[in-house]
CSV table of C-alpha atoms in Angstrom, one decimal:
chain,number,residue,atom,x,y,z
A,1,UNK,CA,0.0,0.0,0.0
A,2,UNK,CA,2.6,2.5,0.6
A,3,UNK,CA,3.7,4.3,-2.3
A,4,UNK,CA,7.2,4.1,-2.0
A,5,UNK,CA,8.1,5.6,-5.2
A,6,UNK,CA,6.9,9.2,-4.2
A,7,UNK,CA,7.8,8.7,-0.4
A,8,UNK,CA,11.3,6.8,-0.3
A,9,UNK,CA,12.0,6.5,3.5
A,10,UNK,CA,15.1,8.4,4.4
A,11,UNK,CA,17.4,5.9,7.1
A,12,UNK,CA,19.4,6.5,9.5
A,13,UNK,CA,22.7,6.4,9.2
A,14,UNK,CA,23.3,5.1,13.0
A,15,UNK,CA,22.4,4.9,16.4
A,16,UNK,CA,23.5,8.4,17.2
A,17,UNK,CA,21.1,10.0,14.4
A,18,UNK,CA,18.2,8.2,15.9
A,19,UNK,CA,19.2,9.1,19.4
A,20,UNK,CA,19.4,12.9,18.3
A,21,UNK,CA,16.0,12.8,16.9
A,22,UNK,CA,14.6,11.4,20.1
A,23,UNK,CA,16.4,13.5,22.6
A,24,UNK,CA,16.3,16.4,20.7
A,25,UNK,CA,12.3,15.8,20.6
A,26,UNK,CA,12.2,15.9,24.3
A,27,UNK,CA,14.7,19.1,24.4
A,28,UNK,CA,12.9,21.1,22.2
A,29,UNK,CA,16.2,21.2,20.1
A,30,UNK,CA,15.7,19.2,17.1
A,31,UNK,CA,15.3,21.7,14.1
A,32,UNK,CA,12.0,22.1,12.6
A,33,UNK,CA,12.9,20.3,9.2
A,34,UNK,CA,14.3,17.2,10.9
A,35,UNK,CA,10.8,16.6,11.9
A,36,UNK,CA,9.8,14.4,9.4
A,37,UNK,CA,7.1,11.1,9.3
A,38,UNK,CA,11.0,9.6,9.8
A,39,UNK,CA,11.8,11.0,12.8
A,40,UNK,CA,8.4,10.6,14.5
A,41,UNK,CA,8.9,6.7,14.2
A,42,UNK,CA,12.7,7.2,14.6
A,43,UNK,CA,11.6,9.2,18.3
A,44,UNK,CA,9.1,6.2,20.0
A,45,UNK,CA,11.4,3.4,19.3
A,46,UNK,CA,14.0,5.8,20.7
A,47,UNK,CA,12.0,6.4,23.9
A,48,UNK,CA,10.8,2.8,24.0
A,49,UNK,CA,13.9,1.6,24.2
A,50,UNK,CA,15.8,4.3,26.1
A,51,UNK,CA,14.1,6.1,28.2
A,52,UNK,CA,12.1,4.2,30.6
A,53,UNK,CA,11.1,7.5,32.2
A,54,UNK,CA,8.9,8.7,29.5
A,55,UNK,CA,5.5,6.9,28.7
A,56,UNK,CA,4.6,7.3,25.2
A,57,UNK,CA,1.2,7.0,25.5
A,58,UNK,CA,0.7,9.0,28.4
A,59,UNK,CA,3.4,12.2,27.4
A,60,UNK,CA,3.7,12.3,23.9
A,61,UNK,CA,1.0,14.4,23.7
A,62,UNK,CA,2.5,17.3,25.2
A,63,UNK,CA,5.6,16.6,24.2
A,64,UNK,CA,4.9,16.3,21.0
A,65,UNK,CA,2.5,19.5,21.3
A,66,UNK,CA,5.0,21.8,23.1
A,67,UNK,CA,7.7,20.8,20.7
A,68,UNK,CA,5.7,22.1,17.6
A,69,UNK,CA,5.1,25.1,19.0
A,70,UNK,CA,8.8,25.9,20.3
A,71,UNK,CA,9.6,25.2,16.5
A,72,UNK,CA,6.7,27.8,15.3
A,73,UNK,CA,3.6,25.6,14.8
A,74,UNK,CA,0.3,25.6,15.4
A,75,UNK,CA,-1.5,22.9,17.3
A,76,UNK,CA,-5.2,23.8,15.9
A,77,UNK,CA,-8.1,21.6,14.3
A,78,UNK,CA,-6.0,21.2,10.9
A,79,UNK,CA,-2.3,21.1,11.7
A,80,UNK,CA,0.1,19.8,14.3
A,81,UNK,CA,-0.4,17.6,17.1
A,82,UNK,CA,-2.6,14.6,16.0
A,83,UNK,CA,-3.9,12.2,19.0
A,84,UNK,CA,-4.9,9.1,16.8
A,85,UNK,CA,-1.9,9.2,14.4
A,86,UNK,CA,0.8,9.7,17.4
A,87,UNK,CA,-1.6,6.6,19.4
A,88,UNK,CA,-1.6,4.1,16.3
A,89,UNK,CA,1.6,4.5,15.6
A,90,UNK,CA,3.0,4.0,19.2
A,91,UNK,CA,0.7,0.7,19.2
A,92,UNK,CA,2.5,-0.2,15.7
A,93,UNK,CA,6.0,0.3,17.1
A,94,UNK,CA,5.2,-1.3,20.4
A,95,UNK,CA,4.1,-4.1,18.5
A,96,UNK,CA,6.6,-3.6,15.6
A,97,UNK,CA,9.8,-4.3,19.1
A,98,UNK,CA,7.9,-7.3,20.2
A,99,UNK,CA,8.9,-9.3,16.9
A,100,UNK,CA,12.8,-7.4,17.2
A,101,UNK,CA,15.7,-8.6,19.3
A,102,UNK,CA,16.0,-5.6,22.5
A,103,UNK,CA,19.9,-6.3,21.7
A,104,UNK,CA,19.7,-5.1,17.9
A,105,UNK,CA,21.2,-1.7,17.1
A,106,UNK,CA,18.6,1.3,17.6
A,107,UNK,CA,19.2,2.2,14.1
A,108,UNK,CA,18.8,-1.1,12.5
A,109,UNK,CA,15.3,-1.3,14.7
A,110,UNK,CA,14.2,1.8,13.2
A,111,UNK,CA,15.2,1.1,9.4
A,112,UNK,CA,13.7,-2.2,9.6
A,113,UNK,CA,10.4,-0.3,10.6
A,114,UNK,CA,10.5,1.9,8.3
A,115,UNK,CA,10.9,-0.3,5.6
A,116,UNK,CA,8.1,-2.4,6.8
A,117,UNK,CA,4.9,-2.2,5.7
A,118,UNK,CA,3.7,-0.4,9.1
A,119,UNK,CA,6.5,1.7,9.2
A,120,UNK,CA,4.9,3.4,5.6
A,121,UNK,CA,3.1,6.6,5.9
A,122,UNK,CA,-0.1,5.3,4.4
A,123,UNK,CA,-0.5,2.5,7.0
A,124,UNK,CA,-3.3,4.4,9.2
A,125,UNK,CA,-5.2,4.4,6.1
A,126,UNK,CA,-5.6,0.7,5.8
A,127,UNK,CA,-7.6,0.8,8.8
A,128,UNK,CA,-8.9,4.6,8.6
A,129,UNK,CA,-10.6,6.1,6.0
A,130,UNK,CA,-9.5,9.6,5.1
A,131,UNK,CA,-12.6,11.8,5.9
A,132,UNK,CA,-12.2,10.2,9.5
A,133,UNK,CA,-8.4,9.9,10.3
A,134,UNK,CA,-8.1,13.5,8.8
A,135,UNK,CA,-11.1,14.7,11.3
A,136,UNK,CA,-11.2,17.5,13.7
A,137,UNK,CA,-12.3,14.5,16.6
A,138,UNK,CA,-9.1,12.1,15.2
A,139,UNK,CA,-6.9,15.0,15.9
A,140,UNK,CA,-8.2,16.2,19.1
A,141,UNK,CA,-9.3,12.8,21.0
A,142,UNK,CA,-8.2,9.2,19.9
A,143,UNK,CA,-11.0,7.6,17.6
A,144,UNK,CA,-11.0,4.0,17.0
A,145,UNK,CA,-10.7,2.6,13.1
A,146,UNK,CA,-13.4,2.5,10.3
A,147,UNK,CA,-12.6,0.1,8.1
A,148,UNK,CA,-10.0,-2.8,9.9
């Protein structure tokens, strides 16, 4: 389903690339462009694996919403912090490090997502349509899936 032709995922080179997405989410520090579909999945498998004191599912939200705006974005009904994207795909990486050994390199774990069919940016969509993952309730409050 992913069209990888338009959307080739950009890898990481190693473990210290993935590690500077993820802290520099949590420091506010990463720059604005490096926060790419990449970088969000590159970020929860970071935290997952590294830093125990930080719940995704709990704190991503205002991380995730504080970071946007110390970068210059909005978090409205149309842009910026989305609640049932950032919860699916911390459920698809949790799931995504139960089939990977906890002793692989961080950046191999995240390559290996990304090149997997869950790791695409059009995997919500097999189990959302668009009018409601795109919706002003999807982005506010987590809403379940339409179609799967």
């Amino acid at each position: 389903m992913a069209d990888t032709a338009a959307h080739a995922p950009r890898l990481f080179a190693d473990d210290a690339a993935v590690a500077h997405v993820g802290e520099g989410l949590l420091a506010r520090t990463l720059p604005r462009p490096e926060w790419t579909h990449e970088a969000h999945l590159a970020a929860t498998v970071y935290v997952m694996r590294h830093r125990p004191d930080v719940a995704p599912e709990r704190d991503f939200p205002g991380i995730i919403s504080r970071y946007n705006a110390s970068v210059g974005g909005v978090n409205d009904d149309t842009q910026g912090y989305h609640e049932t994207l950032t919860q699916f795909y911390i459920r698809t990486v949790r799931r995504f490090l139960t089939e990977r050994d906890s002793t692989e390199p961080l950046a191999a774990v995240v390559n290996a997502l990304l090149l997997a069919e869950a790791g695409s940016r059009d995997w919500p969509l097999r189990f959302y349509s668009k009018d409601r993952l795109f919706s002003v309730a999807a982005r506010r409050e987590w809403v379940e899936p339409d179609l799967i």
